[in-house]
PDB file of C-alpha atoms in Angstrom:
ATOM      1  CA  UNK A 257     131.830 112.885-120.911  1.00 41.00           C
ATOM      2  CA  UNK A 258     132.980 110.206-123.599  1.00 40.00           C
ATOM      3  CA  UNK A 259     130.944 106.941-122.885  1.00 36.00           C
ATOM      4  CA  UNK A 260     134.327 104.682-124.424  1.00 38.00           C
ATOM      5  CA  UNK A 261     137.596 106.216-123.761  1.00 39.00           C
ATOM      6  CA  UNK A 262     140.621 105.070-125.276  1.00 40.00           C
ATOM      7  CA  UNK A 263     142.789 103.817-122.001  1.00 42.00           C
ATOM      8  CA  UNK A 264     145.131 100.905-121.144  1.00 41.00           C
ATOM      9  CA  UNK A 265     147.001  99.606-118.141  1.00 41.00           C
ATOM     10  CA  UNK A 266     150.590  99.593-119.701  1.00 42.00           C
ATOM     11  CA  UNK A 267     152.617  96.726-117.346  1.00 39.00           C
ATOM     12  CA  UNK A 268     156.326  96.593-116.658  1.00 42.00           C
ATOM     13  CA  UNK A 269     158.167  95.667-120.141  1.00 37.00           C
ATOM     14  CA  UNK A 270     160.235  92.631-120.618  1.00 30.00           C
ATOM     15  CA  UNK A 271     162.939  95.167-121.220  1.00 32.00           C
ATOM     16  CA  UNK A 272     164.140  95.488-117.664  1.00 33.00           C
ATOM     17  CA  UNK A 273     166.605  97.573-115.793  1.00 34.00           C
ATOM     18  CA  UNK A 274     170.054  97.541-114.090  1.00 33.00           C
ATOM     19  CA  UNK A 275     172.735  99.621-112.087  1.00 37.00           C
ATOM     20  CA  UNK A 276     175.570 100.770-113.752  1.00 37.00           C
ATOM     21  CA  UNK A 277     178.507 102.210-111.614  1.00 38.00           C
ATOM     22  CA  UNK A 278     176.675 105.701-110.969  1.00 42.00           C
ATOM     23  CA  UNK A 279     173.939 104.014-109.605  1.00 43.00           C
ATOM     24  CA  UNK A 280     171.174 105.088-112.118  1.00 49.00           C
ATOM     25  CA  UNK A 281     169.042 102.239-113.804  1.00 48.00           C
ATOM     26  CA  UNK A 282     169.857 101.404-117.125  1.00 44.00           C
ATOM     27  CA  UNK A 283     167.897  99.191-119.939  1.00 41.00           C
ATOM     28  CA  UNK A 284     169.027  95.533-120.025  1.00 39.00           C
ATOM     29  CA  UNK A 285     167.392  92.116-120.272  1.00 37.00           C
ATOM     30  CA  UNK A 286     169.737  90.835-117.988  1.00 43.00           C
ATOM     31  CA  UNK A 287     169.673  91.277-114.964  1.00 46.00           C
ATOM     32  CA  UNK A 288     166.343  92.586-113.986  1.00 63.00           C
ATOM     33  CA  UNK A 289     165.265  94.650-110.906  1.00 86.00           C
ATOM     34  CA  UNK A 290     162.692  95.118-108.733  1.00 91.00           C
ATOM     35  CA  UNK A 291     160.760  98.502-107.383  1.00 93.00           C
ATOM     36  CA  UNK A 292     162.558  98.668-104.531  1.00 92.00           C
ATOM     37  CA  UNK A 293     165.890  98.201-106.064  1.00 93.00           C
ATOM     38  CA  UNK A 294     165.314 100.791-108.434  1.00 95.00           C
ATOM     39  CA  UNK A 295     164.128 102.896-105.596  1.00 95.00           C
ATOM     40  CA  UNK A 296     167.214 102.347-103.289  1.00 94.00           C
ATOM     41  CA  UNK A 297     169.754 102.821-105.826  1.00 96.00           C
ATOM     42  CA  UNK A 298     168.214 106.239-106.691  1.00 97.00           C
ATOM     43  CA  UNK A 299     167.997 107.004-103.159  1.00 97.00           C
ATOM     44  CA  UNK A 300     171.682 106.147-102.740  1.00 97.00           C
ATOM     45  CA  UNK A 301     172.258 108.660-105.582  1.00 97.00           C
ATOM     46  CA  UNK A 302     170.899 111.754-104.307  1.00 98.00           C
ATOM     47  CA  UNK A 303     171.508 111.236-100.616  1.00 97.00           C
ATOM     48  CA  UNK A 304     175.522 111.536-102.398  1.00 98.00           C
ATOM     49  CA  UNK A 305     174.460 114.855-104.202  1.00 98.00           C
ATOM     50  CA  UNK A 306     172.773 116.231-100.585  1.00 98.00           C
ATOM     51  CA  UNK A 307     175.890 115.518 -99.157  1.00 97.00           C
ATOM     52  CA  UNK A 308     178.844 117.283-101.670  1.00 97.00           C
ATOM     53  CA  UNK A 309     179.305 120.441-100.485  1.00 96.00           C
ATOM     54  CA  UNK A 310     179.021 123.726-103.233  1.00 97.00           C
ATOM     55  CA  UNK A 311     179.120 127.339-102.921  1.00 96.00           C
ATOM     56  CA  UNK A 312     175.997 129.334-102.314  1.00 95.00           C
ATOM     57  CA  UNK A 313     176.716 130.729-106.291  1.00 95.00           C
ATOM     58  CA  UNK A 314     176.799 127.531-107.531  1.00 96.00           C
ATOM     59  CA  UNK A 315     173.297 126.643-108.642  1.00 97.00           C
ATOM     60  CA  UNK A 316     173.680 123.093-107.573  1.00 98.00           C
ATOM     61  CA  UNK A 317     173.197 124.859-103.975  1.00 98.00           C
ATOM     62  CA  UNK A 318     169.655 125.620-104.480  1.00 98.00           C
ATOM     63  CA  UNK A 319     169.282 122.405-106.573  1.00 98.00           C
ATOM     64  CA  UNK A 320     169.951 121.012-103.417  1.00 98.00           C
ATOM     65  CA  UNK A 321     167.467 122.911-101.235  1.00 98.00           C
ATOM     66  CA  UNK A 322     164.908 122.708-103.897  1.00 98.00           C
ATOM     67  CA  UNK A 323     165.743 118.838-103.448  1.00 98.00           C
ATOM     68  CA  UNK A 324     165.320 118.232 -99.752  1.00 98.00           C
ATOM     69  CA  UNK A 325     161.977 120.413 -99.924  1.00 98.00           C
ATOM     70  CA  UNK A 326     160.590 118.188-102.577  1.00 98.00           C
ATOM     71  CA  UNK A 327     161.403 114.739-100.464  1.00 97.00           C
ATOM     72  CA  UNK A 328     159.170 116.636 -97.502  1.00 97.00           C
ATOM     73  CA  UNK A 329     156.599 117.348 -99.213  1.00 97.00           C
ATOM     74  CA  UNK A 330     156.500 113.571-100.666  1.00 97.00           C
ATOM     75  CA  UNK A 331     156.688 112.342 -96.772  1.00 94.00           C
ATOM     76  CA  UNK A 332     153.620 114.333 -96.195  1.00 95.00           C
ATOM     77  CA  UNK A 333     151.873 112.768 -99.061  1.00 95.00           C
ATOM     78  CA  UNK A 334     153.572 109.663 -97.531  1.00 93.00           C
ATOM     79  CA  UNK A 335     152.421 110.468 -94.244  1.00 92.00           C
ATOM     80  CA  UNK A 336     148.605 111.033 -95.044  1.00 94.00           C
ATOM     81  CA  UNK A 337     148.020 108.656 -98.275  1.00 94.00           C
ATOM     82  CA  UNK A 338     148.957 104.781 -98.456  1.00 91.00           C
ATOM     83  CA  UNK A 339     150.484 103.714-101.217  1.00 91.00           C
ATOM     84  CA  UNK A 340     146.934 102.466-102.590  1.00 93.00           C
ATOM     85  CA  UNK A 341     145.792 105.519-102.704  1.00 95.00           C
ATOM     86  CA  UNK A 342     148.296 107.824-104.201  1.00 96.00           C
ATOM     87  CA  UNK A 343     149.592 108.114-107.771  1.00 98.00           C
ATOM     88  CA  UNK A 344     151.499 109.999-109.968  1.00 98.00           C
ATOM     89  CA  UNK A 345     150.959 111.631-113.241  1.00 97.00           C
ATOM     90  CA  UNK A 346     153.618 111.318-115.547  1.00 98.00           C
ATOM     91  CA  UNK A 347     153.946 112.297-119.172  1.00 96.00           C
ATOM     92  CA  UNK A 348     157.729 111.688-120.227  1.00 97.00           C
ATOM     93  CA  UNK A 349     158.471 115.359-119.230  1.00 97.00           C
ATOM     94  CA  UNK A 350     161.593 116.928-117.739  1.00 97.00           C
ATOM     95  CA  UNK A 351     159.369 118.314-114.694  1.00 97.00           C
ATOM     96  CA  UNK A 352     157.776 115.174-114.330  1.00 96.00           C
ATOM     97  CA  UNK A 353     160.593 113.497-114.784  1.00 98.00           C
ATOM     98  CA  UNK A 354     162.306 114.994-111.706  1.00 98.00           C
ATOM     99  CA  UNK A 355     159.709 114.703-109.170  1.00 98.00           C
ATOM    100  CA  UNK A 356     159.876 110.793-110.525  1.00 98.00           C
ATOM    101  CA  UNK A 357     162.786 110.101-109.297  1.00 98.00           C
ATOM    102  CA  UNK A 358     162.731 112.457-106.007  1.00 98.00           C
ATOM    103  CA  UNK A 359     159.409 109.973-105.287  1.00 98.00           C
ATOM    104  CA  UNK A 360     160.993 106.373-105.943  1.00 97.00           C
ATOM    105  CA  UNK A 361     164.095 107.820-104.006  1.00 97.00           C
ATOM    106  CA  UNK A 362     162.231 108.777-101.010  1.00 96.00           C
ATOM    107  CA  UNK A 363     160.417 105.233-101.006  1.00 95.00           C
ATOM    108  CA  UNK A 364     163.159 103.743-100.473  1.00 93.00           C
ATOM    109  CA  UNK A 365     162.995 104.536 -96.393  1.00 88.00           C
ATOM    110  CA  UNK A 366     159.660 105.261 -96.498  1.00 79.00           C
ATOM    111  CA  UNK A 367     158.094 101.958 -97.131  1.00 63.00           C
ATOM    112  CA  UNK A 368     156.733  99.706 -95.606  1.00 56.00           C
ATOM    113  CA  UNK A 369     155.520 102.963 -94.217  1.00 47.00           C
ATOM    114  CA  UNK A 370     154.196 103.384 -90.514  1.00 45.00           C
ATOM    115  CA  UNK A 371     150.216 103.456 -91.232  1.00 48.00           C
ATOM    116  CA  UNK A 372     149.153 106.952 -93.155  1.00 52.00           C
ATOM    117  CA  UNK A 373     146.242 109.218 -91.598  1.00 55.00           C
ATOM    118  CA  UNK A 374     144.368 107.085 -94.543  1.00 56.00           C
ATOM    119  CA  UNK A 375     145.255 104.030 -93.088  1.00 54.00           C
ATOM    120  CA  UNK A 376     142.341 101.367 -91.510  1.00 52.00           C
ATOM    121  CA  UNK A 377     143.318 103.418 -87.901  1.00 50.00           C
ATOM    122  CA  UNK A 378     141.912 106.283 -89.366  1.00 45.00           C
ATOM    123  CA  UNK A 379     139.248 104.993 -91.780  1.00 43.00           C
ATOM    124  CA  UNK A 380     137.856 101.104 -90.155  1.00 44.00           C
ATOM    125  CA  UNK A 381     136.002 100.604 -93.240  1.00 39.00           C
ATOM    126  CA  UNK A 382     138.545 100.712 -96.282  1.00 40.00           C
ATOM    127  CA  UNK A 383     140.273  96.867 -96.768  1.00 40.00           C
ATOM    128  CA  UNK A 384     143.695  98.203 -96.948  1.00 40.00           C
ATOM    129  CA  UNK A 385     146.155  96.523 -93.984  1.00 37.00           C
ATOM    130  CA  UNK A 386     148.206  99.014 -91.914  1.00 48.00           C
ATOM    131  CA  UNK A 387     151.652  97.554 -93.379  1.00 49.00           C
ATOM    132  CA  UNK A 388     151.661  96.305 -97.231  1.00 57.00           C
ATOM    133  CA  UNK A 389     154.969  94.847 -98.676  1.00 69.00           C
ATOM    134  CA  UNK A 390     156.331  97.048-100.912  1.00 80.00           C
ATOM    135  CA  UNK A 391     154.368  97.093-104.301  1.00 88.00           C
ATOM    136  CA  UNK A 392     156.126  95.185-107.604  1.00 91.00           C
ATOM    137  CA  UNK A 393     154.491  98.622-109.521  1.00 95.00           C
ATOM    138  CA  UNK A 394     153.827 102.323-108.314  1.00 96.00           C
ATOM    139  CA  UNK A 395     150.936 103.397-109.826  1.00 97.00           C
ATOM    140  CA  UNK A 396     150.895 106.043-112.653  1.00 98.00           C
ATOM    141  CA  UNK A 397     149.041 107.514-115.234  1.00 98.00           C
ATOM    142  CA  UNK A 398     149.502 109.109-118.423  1.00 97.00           C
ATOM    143  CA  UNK A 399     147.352 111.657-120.120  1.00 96.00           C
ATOM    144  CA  UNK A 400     148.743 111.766-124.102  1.00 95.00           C
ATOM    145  CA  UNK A 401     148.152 114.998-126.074  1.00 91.00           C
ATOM    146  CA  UNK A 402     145.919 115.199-129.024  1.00 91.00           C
ATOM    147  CA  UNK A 403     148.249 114.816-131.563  1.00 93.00           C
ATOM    148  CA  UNK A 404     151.658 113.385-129.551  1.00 95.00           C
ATOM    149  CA  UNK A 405     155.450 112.744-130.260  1.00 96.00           C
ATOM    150  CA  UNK A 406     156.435 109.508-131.136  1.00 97.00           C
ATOM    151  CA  UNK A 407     159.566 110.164-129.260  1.00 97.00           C
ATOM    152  CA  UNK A 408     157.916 111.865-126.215  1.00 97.00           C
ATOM    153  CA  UNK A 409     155.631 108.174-126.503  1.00 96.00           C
ATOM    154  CA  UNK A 410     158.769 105.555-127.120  1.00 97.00           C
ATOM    155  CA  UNK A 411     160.218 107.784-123.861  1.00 98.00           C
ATOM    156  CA  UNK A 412     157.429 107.217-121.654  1.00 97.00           C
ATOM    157  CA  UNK A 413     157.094 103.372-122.524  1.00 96.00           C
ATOM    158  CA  UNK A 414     161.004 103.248-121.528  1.00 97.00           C
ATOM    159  CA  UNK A 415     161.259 104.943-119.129  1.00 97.00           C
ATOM    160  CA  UNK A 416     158.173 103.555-117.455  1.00 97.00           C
ATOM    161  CA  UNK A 417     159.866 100.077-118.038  1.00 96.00           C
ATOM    162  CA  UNK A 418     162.709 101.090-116.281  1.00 96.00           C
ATOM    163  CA  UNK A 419     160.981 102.721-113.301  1.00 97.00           C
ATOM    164  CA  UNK A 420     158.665 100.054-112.731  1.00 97.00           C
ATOM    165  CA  UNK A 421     155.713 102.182-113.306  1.00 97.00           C
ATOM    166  CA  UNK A 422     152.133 100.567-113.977  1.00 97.00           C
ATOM    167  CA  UNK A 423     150.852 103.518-115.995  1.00 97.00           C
ATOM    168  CA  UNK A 424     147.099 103.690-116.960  1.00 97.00           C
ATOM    169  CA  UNK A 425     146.776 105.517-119.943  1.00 95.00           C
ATOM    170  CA  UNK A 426     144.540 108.046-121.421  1.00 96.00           C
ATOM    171  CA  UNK A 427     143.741 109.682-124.297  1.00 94.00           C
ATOM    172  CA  UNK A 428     141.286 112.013-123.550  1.00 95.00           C
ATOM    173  CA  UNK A 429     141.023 115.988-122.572  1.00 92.00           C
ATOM    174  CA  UNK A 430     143.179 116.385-118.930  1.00 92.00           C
ATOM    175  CA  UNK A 431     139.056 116.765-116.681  1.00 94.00           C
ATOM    176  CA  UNK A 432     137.761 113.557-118.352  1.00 96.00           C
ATOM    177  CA  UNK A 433     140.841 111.395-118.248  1.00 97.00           C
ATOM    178  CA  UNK A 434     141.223 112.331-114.778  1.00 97.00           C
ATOM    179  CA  UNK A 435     137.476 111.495-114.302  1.00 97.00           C
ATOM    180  CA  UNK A 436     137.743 108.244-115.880  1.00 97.00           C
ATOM    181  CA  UNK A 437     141.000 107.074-113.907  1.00 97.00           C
ATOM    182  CA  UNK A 438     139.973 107.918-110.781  1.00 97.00           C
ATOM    183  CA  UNK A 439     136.742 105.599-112.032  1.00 97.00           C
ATOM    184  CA  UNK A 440     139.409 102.687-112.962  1.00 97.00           C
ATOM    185  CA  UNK A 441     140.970 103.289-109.889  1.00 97.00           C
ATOM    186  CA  UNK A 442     138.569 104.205-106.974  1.00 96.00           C
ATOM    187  CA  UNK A 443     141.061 104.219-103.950  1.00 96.00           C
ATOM    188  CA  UNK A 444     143.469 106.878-105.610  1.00 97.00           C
ATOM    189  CA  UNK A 445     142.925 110.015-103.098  1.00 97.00           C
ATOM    190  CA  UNK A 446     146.032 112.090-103.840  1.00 97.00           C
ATOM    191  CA  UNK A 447     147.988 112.874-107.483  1.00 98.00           C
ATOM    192  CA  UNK A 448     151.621 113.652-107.665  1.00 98.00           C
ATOM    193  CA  UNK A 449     151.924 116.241-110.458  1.00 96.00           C
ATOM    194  CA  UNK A 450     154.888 117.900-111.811  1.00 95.00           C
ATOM    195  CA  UNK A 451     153.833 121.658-112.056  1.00 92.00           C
ATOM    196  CA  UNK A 452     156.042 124.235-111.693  1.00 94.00           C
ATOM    197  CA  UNK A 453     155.161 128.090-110.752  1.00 91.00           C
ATOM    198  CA  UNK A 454     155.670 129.345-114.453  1.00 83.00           C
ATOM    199  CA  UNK A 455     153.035 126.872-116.088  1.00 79.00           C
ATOM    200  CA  UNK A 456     150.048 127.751-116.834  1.00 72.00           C
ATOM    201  CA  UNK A 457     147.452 127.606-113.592  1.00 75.00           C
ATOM    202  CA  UNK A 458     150.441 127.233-111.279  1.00 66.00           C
ATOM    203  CA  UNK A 459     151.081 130.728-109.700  1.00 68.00           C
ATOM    204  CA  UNK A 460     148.317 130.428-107.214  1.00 75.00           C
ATOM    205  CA  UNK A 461     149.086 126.913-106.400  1.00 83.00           C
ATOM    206  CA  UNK A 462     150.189 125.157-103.169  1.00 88.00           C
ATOM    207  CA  UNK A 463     152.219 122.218-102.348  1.00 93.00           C
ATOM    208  CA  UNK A 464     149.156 120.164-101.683  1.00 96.00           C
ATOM    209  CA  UNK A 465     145.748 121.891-103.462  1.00 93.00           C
ATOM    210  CA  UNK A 466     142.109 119.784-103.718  1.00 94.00           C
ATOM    211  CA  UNK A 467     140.708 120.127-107.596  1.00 94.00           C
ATOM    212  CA  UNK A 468     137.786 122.571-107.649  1.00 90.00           C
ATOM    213  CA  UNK A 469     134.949 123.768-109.776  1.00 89.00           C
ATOM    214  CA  UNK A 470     133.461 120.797-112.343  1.00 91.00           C
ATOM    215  CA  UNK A 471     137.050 118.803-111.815  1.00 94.00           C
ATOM    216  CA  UNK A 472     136.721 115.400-110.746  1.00 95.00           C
ATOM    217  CA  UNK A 473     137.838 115.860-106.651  1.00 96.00           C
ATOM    218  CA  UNK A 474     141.413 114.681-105.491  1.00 97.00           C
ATOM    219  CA  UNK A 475     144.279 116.010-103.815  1.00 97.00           C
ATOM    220  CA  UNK A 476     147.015 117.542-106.025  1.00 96.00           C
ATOM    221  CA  UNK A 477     150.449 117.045-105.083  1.00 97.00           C
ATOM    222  CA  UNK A 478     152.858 119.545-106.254  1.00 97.00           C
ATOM    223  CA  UNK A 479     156.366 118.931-105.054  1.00 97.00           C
ATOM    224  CA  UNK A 480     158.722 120.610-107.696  1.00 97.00           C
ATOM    225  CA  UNK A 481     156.393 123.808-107.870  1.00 96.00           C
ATOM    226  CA  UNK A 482     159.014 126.323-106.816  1.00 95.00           C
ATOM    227  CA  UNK A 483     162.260 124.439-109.006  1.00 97.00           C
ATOM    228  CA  UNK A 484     163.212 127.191-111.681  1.00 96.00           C
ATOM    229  CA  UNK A 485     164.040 125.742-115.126  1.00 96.00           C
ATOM    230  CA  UNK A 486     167.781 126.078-114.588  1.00 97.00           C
ATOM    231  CA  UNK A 487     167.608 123.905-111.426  1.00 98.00           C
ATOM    232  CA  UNK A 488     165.297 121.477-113.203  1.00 98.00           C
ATOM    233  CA  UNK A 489     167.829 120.972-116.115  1.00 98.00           C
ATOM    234  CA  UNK A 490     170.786 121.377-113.454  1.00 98.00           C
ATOM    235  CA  UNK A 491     169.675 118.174-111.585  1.00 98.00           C
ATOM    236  CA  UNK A 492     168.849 115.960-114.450  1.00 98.00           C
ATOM    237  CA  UNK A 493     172.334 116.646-115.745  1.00 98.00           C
ATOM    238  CA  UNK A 494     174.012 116.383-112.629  1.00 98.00           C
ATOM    239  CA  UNK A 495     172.476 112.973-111.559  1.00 98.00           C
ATOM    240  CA  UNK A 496     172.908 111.743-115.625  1.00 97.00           C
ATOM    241  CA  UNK A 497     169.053 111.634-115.614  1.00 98.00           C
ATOM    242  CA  UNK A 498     168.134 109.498-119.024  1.00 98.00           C
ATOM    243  CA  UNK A 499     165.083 112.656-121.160  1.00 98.00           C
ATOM    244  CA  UNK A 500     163.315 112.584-123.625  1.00 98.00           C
ATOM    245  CA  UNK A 501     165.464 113.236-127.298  1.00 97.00           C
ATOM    246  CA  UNK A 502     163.307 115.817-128.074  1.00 97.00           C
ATOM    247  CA  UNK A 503     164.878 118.031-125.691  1.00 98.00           C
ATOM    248  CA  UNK A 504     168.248 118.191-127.286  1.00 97.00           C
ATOM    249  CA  UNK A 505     166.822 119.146-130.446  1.00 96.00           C
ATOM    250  CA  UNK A 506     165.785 122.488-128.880  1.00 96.00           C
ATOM    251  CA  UNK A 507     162.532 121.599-127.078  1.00 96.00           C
ATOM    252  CA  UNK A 508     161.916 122.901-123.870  1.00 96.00           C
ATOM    253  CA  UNK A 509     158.214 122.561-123.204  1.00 93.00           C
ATOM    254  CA  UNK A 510     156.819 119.299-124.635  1.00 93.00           C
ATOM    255  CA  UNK A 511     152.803 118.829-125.699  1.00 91.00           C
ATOM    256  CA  UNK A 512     152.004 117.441-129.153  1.00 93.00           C
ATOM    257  CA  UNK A 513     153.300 117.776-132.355  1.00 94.00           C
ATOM    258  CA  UNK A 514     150.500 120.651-133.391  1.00 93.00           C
ATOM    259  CA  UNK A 515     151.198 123.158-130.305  1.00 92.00           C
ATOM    260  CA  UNK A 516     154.813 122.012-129.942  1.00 94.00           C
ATOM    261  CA  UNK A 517     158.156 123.744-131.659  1.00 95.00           C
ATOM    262  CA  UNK A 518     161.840 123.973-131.108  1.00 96.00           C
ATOM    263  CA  UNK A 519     161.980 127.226-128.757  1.00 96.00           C
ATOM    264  CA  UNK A 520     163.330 130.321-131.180  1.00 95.00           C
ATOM    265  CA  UNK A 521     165.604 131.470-128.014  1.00 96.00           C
ATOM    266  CA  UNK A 522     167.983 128.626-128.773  1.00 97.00           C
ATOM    267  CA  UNK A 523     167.880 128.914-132.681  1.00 94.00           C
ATOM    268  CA  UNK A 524     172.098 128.807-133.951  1.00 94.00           C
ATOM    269  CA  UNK A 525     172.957 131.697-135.673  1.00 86.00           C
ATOM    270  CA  UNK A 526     176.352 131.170-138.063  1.00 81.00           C
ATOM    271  CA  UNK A 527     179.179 133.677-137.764  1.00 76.00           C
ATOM    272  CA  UNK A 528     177.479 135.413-140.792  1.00 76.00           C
ATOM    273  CA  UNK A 529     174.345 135.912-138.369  1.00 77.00           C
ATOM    274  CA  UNK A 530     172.164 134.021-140.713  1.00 76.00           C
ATOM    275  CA  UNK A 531     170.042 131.038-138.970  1.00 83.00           C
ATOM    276  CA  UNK A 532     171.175 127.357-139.618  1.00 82.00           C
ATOM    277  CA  UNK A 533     168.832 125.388-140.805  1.00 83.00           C
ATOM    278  CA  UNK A 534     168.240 121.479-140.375  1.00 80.00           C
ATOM    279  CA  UNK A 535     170.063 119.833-138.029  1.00 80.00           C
ATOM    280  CA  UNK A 536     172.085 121.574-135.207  1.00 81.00           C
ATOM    281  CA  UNK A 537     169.685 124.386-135.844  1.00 91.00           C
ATOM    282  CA  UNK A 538     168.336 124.547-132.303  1.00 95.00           C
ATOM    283  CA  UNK A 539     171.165 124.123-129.258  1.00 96.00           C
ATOM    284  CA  UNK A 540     169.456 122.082-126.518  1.00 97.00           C
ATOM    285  CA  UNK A 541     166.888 122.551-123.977  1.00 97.00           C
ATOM    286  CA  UNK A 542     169.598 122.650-121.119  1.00 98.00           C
ATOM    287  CA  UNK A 543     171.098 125.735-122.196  1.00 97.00           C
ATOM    288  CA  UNK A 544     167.959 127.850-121.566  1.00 96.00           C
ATOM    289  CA  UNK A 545     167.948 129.755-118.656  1.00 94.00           C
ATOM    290  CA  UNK A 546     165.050 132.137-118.109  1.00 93.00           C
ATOM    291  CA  UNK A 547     161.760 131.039-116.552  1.00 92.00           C
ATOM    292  CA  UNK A 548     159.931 132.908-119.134  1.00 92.00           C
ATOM    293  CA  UNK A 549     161.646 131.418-121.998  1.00 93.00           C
ATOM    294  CA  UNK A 550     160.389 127.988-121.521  1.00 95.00           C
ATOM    295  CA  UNK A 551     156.850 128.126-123.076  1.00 91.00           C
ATOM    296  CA  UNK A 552     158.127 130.537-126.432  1.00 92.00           C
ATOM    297  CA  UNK A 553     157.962 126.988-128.252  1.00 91.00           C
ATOM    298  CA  UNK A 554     154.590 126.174-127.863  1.00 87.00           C
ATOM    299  CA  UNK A 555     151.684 127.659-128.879  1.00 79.00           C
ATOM    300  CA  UNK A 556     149.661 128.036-125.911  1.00 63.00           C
TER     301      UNK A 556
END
């Protein structure tokens, strides 16, 4: 276990956020806005998606129920875990990415919360009151890769700016930094984590699933574990979710620059059938559609 990990609290940027017309928060320096404005406005956003109406071929239909499953499962977290104690693990990705904004939208009626089963009714000891105003920061943290994109790192910072995230960050293997954070940040019970079905680990998995074996113990949260790729790109798109760059340069797993490459399924082939080469040599991530495409870009 490293004795002098490399980790930092990374606060809300001076580079705020605003609403533009589609409701979505945008970078500015302007007008800035609070967690629970960014958390309304997104929840404003997808309760208009729920409500548009599309056939049952349309994959926007299961986008939907793949939608209204995730924002249970986050009011069960809700309902068993105060706000003290839960966080979310966020890395810039497009999985990750999703279940952000499914979390900050279902805030929005879900706190001040009623007290959770971890609340001071249940557990007389902790110091946490039964109703807390909501928080200027939700907590996050971020575990970088060995060897990480510079644009999967300047997304991250943004993007954490813009969601009013307070993101600890680590750069250590997954167990330790894990280990170390839940050190930092002794009341964190529960872990919102973006795994899907298809990544590695996660066909066994359940929405809710307590670390095992030498891991340090919390509760896993895993509210986007049944989304299929498609659906994940399909909602991002839809609700003119701001990704990572990377991903339009034909990335569709992200991890660090070593393990990490443009997926071959979406190399461009000319009309001569000979690959193009620099750029516009990969189309972009959103055009994938096979689950077991997604990982032919990495190495592992």
């Amino acid at each position: 276990m490293p004795t002098d990990p490399v980790h930092h609290v990374t606060e809300k940027a001076a580079t705020q956020e605003h609403s533009q017309g589609n409701g979505l928060p945008t970078a500015t320096s302007q007008s800035p806005e609070t967690l629970k404005d960014v958390c309304d406005s997104l929840h404003r956003r997808i309760q208009a998606f729920l409500s548009k109406k599309f056939s049952v071929e349309d994959r926007l239909h299961s986008v939907q129920q793949q939608t209204r499953t995730s924002l249970d499962i986050i009011a069960q977290a809700l309902d068993r875990y105060s706000l003290e104690s839960l966080s979310l693990s966020y890395n810039g990705g497009k999985d990750c990415l999703v279940l952000l904004i499914i979390y900050l939208a279902a805030l929005s009626t879900r706190h001040p919360l009623n007290p959770p089963s971890d609340s001071p009714k249940s557990h007389p000891h902790t110091n946490s009151p039964p109703h807390s105003p909501f928080p200027p920061l939700l907590q996050s943290v971020y575990i970088q890769p060995p060897h990480p994109f510079p644009d999967v790192d300047a997304f991250v910072a943004t993007s954490s700016a813009t969601y009013n995230l307070e993101l600890s960050h680590y750069s250590l293997p997954m167990r330790d930094a894990f280990e170390v954070y839940l050190q930092d940040k002794p009341k964190i019970r529960a872990i919102l984590v973006g795994t899907r079905r298809t990544d590695p680990h996660g066909g066994q998995l359940g929405h809710f699933a307590e670390t095992d074996g030498r891991w340090p113990r919390f509760m896993r949260v895993h509210p986007v574990i049944d989304w299929h790729y498609a659906e994940i790109w399909a909602f991002i798109r839809h609700l003119e979710i701001p990704y990572c760059p990377l991903y339009d340069m034909g990335y569709t797993s992200l991890g660090g620059t070593t393990d990490t490459h443009p997926n071959p399924a979406l190399r461009v082939k000319g009309e001569d059938g000979v690959e193009v080469v620099g750029e516009g040599a990969f189309r972009p991530a959103y055009e994938l559609v096979m689950d077991e495409e997604e990982r032919l870009g990495r190495d592992w």
